Short mmCIF file of C-alpha atoms in Angstrom, two decimals:
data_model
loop_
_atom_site.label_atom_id
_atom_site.label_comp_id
_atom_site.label_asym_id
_atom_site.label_seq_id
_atom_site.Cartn_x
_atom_site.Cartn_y
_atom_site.Cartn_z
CA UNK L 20 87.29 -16.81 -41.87
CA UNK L 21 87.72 -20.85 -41.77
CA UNK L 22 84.87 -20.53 -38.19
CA UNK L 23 82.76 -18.17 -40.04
CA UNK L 24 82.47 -20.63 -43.07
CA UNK L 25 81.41 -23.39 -40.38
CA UNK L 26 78.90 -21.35 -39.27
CA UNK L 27 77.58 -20.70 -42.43
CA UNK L 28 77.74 -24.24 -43.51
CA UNK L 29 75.95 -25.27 -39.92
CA UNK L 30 73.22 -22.74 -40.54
CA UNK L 31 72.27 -23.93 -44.07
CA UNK L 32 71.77 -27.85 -43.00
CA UNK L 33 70.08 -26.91 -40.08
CA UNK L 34 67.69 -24.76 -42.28
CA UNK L 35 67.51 -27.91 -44.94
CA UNK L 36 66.59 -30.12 -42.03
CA UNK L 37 64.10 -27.88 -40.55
CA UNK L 38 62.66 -27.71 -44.08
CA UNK L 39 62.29 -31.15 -44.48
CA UNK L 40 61.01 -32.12 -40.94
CA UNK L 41 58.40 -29.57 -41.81
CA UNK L 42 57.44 -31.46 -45.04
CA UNK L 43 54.04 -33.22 -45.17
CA UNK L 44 54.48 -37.19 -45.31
CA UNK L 45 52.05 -36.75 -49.14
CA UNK L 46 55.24 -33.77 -49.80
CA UNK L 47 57.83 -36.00 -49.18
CA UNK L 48 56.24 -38.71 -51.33
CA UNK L 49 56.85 -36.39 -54.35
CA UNK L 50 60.10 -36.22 -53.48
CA UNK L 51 60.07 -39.62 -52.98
CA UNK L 52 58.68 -40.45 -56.17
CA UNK L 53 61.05 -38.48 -58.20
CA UNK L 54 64.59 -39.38 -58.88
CA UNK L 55 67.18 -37.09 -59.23
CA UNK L 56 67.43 -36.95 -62.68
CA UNK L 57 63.67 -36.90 -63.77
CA UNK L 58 63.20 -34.81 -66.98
CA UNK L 59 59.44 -33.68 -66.95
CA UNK L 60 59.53 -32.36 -70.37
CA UNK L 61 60.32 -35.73 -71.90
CA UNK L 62 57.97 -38.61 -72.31
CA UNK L 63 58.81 -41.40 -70.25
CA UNK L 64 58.57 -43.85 -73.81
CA UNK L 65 62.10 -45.37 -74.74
CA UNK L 66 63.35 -44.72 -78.35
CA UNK L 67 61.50 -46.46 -81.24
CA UNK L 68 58.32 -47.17 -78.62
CA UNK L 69 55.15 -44.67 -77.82
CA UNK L 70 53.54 -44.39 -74.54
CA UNK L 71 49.95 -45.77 -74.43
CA UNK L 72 47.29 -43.33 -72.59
CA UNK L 73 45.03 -45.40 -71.74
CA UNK L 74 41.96 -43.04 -71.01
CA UNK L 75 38.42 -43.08 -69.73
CA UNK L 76 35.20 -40.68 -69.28
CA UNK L 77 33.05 -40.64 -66.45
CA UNK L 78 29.83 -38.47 -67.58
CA UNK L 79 28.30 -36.51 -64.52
CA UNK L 80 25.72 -34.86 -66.24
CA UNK L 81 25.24 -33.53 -69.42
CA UNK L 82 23.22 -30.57 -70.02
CA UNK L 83 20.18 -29.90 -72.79
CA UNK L 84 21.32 -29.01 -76.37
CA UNK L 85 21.29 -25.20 -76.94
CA UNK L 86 19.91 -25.34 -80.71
CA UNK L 87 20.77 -22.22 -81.99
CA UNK L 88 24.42 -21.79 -80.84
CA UNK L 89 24.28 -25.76 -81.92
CA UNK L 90 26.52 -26.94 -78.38
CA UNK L 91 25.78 -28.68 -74.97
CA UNK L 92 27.02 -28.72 -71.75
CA UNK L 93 28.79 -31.75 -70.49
CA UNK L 94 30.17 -31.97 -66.76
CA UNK L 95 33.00 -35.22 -66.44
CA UNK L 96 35.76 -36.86 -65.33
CA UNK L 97 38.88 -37.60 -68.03
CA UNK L 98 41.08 -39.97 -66.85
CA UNK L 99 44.14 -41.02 -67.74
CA UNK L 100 46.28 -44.05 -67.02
CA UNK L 101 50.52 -44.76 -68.23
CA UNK L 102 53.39 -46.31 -67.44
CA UNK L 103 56.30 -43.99 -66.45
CA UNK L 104 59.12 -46.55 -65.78
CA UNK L 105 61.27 -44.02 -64.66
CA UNK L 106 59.19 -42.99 -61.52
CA UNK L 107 60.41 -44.51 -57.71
CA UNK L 108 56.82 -46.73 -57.70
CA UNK L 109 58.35 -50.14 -56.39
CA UNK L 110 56.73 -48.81 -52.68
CA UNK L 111 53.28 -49.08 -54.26
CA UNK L 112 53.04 -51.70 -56.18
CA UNK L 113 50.96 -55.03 -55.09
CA UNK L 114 48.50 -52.69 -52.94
CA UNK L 115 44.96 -53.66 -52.64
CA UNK L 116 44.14 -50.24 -53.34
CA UNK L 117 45.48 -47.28 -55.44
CA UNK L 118 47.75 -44.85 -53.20
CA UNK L 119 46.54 -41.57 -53.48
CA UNK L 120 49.66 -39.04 -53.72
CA UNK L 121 49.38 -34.90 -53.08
CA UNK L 122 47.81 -33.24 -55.79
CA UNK L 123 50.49 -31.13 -56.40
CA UNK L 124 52.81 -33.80 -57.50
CA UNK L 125 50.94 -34.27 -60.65
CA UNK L 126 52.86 -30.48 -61.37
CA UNK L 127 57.00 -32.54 -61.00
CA UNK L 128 55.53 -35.69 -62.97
CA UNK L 129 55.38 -35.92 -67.19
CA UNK L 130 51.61 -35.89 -67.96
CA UNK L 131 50.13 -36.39 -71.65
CA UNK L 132 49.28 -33.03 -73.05
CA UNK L 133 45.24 -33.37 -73.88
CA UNK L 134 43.43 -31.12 -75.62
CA UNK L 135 39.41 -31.39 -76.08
CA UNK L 136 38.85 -30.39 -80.00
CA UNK L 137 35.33 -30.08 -80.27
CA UNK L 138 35.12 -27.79 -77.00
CA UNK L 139 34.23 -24.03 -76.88
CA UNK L 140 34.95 -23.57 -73.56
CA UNK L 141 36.87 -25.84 -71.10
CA UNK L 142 37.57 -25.43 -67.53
CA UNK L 143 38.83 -27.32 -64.52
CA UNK L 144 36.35 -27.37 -62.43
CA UNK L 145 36.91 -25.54 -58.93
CA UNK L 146 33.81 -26.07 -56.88
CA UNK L 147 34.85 -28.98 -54.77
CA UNK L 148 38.45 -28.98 -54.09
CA UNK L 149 40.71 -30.61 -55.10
CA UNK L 150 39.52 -31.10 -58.87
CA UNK L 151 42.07 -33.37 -59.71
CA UNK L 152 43.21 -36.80 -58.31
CA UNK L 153 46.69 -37.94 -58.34
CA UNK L 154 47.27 -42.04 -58.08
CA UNK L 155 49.24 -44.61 -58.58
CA UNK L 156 47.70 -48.15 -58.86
CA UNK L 157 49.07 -51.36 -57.55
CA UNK L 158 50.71 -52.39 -60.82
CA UNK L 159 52.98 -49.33 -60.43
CA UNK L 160 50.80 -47.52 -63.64
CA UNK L 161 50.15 -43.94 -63.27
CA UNK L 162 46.31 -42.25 -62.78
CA UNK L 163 45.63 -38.81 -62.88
CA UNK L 164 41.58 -38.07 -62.64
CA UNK L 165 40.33 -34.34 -63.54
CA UNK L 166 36.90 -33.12 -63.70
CA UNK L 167 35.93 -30.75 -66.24
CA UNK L 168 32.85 -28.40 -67.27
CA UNK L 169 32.98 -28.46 -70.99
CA UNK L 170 30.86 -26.20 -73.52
CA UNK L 171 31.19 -28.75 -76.60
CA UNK L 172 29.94 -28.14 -79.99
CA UNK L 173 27.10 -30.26 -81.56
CA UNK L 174 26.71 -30.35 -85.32
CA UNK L 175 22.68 -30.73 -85.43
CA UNK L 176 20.98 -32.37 -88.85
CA UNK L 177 17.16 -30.72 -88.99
CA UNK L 178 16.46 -32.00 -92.13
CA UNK L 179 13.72 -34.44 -90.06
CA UNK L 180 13.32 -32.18 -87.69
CA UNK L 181 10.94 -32.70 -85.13
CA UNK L 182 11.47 -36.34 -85.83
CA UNK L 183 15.27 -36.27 -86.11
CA UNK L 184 17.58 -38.28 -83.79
CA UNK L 185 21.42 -36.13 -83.25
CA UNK L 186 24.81 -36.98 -82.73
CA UNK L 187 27.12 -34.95 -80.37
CA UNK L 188 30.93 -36.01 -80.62
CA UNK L 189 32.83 -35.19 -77.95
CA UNK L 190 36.69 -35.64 -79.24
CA UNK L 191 40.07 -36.12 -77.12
CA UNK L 192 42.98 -35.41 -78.58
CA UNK L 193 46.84 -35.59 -77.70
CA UNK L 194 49.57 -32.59 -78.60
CA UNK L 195 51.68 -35.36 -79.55
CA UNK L 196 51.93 -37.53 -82.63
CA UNK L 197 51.85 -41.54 -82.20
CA UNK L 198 55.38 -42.24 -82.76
CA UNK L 199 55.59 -40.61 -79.04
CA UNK L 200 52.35 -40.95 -77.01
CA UNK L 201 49.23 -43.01 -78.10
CA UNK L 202 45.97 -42.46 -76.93
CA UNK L 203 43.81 -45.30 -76.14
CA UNK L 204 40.63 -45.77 -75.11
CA UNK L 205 40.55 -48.01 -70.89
CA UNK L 206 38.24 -50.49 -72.29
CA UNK L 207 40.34 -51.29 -75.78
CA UNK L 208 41.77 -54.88 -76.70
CA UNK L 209 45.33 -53.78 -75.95
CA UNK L 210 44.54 -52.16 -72.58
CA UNK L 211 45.31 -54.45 -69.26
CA UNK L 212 42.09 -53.14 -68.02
CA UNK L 213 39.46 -53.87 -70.44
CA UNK L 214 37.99 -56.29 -68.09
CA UNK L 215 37.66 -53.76 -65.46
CA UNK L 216 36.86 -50.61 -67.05
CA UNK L 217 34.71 -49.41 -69.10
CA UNK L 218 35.59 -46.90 -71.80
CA UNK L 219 32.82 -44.25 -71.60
CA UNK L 220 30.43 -44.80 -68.41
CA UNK L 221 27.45 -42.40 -67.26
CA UNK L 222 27.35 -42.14 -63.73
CA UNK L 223 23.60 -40.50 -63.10
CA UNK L 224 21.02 -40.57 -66.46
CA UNK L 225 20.25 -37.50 -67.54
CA UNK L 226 16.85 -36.34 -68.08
CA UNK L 227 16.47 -33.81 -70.95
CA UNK L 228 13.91 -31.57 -71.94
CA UNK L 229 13.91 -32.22 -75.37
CA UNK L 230 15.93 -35.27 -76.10
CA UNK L 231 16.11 -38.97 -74.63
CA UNK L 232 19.28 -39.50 -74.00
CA UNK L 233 21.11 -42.64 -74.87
CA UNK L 234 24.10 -45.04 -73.68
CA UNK L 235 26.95 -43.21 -75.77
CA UNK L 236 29.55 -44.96 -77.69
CA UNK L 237 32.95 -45.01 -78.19
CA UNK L 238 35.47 -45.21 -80.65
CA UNK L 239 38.92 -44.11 -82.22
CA UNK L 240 39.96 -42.14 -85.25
CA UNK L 241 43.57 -41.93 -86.42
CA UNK L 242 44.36 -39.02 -88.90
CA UNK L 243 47.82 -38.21 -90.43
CA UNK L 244 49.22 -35.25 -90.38
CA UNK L 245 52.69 -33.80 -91.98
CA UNK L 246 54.09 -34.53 -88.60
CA UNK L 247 52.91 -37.93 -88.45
CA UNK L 248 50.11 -39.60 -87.23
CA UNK L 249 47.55 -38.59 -84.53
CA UNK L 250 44.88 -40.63 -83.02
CA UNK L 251 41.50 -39.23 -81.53
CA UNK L 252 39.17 -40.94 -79.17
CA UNK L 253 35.48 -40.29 -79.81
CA UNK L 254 32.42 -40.56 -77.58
CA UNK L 255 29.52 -40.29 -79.39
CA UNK L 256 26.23 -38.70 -77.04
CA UNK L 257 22.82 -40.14 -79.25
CA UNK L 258 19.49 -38.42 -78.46
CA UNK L 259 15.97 -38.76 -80.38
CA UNK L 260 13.93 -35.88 -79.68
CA UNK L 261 10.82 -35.94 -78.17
CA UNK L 262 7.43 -35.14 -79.97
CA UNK L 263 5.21 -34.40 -77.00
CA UNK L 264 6.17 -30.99 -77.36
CA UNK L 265 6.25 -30.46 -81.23
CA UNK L 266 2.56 -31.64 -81.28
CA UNK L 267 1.21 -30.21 -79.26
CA UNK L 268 2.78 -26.79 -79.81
CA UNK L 269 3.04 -27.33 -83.68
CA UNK L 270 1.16 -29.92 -84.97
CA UNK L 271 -2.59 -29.35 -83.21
CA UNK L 272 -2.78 -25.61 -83.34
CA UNK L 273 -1.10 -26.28 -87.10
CA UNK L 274 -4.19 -28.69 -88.39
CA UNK L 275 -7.12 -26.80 -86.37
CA UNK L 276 -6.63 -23.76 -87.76
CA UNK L 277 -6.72 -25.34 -91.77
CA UNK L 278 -9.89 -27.20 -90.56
CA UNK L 279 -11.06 -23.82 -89.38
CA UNK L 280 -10.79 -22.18 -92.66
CA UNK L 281 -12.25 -25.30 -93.87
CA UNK L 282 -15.40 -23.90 -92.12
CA UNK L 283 -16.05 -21.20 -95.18
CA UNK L 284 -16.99 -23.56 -97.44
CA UNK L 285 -20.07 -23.98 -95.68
CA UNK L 286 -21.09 -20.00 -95.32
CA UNK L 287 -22.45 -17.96 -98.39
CA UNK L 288 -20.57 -16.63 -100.58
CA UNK L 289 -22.63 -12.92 -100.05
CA UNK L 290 -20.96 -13.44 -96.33
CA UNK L 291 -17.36 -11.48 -97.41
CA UNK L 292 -16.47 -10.80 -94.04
CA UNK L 293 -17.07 -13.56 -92.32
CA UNK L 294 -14.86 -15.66 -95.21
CA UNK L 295 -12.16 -13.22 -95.61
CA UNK L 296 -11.71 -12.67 -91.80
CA UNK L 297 -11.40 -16.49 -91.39
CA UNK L 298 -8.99 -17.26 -94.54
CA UNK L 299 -6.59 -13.91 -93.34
CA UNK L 300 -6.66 -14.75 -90.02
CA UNK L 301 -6.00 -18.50 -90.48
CA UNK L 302 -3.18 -17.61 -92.82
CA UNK L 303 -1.83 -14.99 -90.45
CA UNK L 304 -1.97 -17.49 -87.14
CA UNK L 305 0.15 -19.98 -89.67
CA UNK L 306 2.80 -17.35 -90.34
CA UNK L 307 3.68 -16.46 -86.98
CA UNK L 308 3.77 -20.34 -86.03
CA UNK L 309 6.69 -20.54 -88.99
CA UNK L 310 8.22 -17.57 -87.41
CA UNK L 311 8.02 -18.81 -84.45
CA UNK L 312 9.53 -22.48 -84.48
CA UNK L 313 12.59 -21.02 -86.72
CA UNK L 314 13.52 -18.93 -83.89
CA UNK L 315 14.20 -21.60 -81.93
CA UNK L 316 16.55 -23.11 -84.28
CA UNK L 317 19.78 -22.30 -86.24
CA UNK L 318 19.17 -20.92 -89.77
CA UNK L 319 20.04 -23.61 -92.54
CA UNK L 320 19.73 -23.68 -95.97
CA UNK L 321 18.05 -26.61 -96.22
CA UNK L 322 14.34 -28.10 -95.87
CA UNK L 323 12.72 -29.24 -92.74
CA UNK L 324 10.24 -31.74 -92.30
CA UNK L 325 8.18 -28.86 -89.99
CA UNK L 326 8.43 -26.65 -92.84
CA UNK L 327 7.13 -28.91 -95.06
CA UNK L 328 4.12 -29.43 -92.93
CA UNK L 329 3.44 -26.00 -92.45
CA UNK L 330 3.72 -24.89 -96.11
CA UNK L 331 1.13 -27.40 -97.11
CA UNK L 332 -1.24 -26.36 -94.13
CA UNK L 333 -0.46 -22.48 -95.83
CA UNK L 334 -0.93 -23.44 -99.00
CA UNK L 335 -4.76 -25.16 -98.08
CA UNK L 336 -5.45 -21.91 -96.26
CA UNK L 337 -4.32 -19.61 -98.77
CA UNK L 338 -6.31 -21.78 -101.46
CA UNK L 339 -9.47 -21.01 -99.57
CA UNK L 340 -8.97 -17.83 -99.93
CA UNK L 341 -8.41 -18.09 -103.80
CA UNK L 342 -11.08 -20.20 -104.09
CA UNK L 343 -13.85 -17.76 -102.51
CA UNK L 344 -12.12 -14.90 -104.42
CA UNK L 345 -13.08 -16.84 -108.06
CA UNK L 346 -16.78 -17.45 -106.18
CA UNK L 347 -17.12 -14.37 -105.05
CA UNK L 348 -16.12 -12.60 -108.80
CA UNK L 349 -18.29 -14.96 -110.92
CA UNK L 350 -21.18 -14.20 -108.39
CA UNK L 351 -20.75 -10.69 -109.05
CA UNK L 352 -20.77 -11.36 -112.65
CA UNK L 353 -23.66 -12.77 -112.80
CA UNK L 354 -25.49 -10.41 -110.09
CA UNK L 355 -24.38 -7.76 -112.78
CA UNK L 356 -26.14 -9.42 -115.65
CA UNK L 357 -29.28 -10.49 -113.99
CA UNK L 358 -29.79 -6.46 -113.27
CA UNK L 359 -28.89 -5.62 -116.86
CA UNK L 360 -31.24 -7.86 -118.52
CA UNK L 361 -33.93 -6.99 -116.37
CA UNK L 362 -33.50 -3.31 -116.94
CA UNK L 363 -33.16 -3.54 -120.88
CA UNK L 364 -36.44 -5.64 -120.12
CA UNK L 365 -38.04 -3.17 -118.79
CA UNK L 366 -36.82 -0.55 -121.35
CA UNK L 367 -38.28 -2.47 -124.19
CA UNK L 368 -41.36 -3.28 -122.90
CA UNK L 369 -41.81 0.67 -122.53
CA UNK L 370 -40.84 1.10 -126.32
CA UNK L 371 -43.06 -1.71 -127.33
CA UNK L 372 -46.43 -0.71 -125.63
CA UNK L 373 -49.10 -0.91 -128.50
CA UNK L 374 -51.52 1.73 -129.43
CA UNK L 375 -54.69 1.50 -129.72
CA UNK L 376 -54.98 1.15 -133.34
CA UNK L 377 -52.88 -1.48 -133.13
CA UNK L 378 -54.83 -2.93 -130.22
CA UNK L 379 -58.31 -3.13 -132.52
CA UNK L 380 -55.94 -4.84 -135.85
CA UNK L 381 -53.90 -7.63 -133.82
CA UNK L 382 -56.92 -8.41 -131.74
CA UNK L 383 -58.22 -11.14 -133.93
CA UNK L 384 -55.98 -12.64 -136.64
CA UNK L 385 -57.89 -14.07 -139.01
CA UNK L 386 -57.66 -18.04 -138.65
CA UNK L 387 -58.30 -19.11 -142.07
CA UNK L 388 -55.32 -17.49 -143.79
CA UNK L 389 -52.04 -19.46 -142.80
CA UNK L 390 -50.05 -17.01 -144.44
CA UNK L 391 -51.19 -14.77 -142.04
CA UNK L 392 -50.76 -16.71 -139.36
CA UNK L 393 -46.98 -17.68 -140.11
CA UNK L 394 -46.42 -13.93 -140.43
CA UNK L 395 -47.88 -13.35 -137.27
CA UNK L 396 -46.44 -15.73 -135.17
CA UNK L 397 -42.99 -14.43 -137.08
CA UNK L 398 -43.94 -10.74 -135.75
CA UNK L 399 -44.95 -12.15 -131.72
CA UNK L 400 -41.25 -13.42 -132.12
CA UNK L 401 -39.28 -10.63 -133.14
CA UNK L 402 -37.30 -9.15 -130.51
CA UNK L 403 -37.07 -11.89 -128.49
CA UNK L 404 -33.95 -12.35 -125.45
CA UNK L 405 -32.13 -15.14 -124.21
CA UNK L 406 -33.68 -15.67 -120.48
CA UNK L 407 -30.79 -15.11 -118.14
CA UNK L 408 -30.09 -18.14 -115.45
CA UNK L 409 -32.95 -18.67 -113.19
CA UNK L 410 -32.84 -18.42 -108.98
CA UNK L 411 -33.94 -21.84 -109.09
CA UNK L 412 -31.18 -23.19 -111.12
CA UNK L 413 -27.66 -23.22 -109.05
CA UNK L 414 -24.68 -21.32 -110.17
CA UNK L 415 -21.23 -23.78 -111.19
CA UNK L 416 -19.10 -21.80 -108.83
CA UNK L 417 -21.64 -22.47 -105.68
CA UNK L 418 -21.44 -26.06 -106.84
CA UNK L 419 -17.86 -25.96 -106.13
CA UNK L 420 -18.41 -24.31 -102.70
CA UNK L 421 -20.22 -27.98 -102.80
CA UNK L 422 -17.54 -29.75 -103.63
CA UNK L 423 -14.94 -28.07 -102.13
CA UNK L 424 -16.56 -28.97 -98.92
CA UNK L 425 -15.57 -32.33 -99.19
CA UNK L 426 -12.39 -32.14 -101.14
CA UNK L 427 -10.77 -29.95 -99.88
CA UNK L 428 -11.06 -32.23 -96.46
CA UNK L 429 -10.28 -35.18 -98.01
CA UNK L 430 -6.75 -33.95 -99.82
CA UNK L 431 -5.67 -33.02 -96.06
CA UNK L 432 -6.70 -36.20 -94.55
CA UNK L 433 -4.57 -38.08 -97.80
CA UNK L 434 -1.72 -35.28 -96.57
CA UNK L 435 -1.85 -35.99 -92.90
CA UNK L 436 -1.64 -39.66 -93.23
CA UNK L 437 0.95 -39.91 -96.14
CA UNK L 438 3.19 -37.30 -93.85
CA UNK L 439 3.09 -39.19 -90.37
CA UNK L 440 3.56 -42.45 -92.04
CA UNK L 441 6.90 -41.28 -93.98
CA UNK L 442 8.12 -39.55 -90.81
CA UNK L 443 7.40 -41.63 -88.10
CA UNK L 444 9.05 -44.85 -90.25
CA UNK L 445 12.14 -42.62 -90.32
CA UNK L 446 11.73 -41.68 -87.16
CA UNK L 447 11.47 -45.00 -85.26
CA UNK L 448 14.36 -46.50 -87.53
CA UNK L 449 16.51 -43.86 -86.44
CA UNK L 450 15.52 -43.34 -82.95
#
């Protein structure tokens, strides 16, 4: 029993020895690294001290705002440097260069739990293997580098809309309060390698559709919580939008198409087609632009600086259309009473044609008798009209066609210029 025991015994370290031959020399670095009674659930901080993160964002590329779900897509590198005094690091430090260790060992080693709050979707990303580097720098410090493809909400302001400027916050967060891990950004006051790092950095410039993009910022926030006090780091992305593409999509078609129905002011007011067709269809083209242009954005319950262009550019085109409707109706009105007093004209000089015995008796009035006379001239007056307006004489509403002509140009030149000056102040003090 004693010999089979041996045996046994002599099988199992053989195994073990096989094993550890086999090892990788980045495996037995882990192993290395680790001592024998390493907790990895417990934070490497002694009692009444936190451990400082000391973190920092390398921005690959970060995709164009998608405005109606209000989020972008941001492609980086988090990474994360701390102390763990409890780790076998004496080998490495006073390197010229950070040792790279095997990936895996990242998995036996206490890491700071991180959790992005402003993220819809977050995923490590897989492409090019491996997506996560595991370090440790000459002064003994731990760094642990992951890339990530994040789907991070962006709470958009449209109030100036097209000529707004937006903030995206992209927030880092720990699990952990402050009394045991700390999160600070690499490029802070109290981190050893502000001179060396900096906090945020952008490694290729993005190029965006509808936004220049500019250098972000960062910054901390601490909030406190029944379970004590958490800090946040915050980068914050800045874009101004362009307006290449809100004029000439908006803006142009926008003020054409009021100068167009501009254009009926100068036709007759007997041409109802050719008015009505150009103040509908003006007022139609400026509806589906407003339908348009929302689509593209989320719906708020607010004004927009587009909508309060193209309300005003509405509101000229629809009072065209008013306007010819009052020219139009008073014409008719007096059309109307130019054919009734000619026809009552007509009736009365039927009823009025003398006879012949009159003919001989009002031939020659006696001069003499100015009695006779007065009486008369009384009788030639009786039955006298009011004359209704003449052709020659101009009716008031076609004098406001007149005027209209010129007004109604002028109050949208007064609009245009009081609008662009307002916005584009706001727009260059923001941008």
């Amino acid at each position: 029993m004693r010999k089979e025991f041996k045996v046994f015994l002599f099988m199992v370290f053989f195994c073990l020895s096989e094993i550890c031959d086999s090892l990788l020399p980045e495996q037995k670095v882990c192993t290395d690294l680790l001592p024998l009674d390493y907790a990895i659930h417990k934070p490497p901080a002694k009692e009444g001290k936190s451990t400082k993160v000391f973190t920092w964002v390398q921005v690959l590329d970060f995709g164009d705002i998608n405005q109606a779900n209000m989020d972008f897509l941001l492609h980086t590198f988090v990474i994360i440097v701390w102390n763990d005094t409890r780790l076998q690091v004496e080998q490495y430090r006073g390197t010229k260069m950070p040792t790279t260790l095997y990936p895996k060992c990242r998995e036996h080693v206490w890491m700071p739990q991180l959790f992005f709050e402003t993220t819809k979707d977050a995923k490590s990303d897989q492409t090019h293997l491996p997506s996560t580097e595991f370090k440790i720098l000459p002064d003994g410090a731990v760094y642990v580098s992951t890339k990530f493809i994040l789907r991070a909400m962006c709470e958009l302001n449209l109030v100036y809309y097209p000529f707004d400027s937006q903030t995206c916050v992209f927030k880092i967060s720990l699990m952990s309060p402050n009394a045991l891990n700390e999160l600070k950004w690499i490029g802070s006051e109290e981190s050893p390698y502000k001179n060396s790092r900096i906090s945020v950095q952008v490694l290729k410039q993005p190029h965006l559709l509808l936004f220049y993009f500019k250098e972000p910022t960062a910054h901390s926030v601490t909030e406190e919580f029944a379970e004590g006090n958490y800090t946040s780091l915050m980068v914050n992305f800045r874009m101004t939008r362009r307006l290449t593409g809100s004029v000439m999509n908006v803006f142009i078609p926008s003020t054409m198409i009021v100068v167009m129905s501009f254009v009926g002011f100068w036709l007759s007011v007997e041409h109802v087609p050719a008015r009505v067709a150009l103040s509908v269809t003006s007022l139609l083209t400026l509806c589906t632009q407003v339908h348009q242009y929302r689509t593209e954005l989320p719906p708020v319950n607010y004004v927009k600086a587009m909508d309060i262009w193209l309300f005003v550019c509405i509101f000229f085109v629809f009072s065209t259309l008013v306007e010819f409707a009052v020219s139009y109706n008073d014409q008719h009105k007096l059309y109307v009473n130019v054919q009734a007093f000619q026809s009552s004209k007509e009736n009365e000089a039927k009823k009025r044609k003398p006879s012949s015995v009159f003919k001989s008796s009002w031939a020659a009035p006696p001069e003499d008798n100015g009695i006779k006379s007065r009486s008369s001239s009384k009788l030639t007056m009786t039955g006298t009209h009011k004359p209704p307006p003449t052709k020659d004489k101009k009716p008031i509403m076609t004098k406001i066609d007149e005027i209209c002509r010129y007004l109604y140009p002028a109050l949208f030149v007064t609009f245009v210029i009081i609008y662009w000056s307002y916005y584009l102040r706001i727009y260059h003090k923001y941008g």
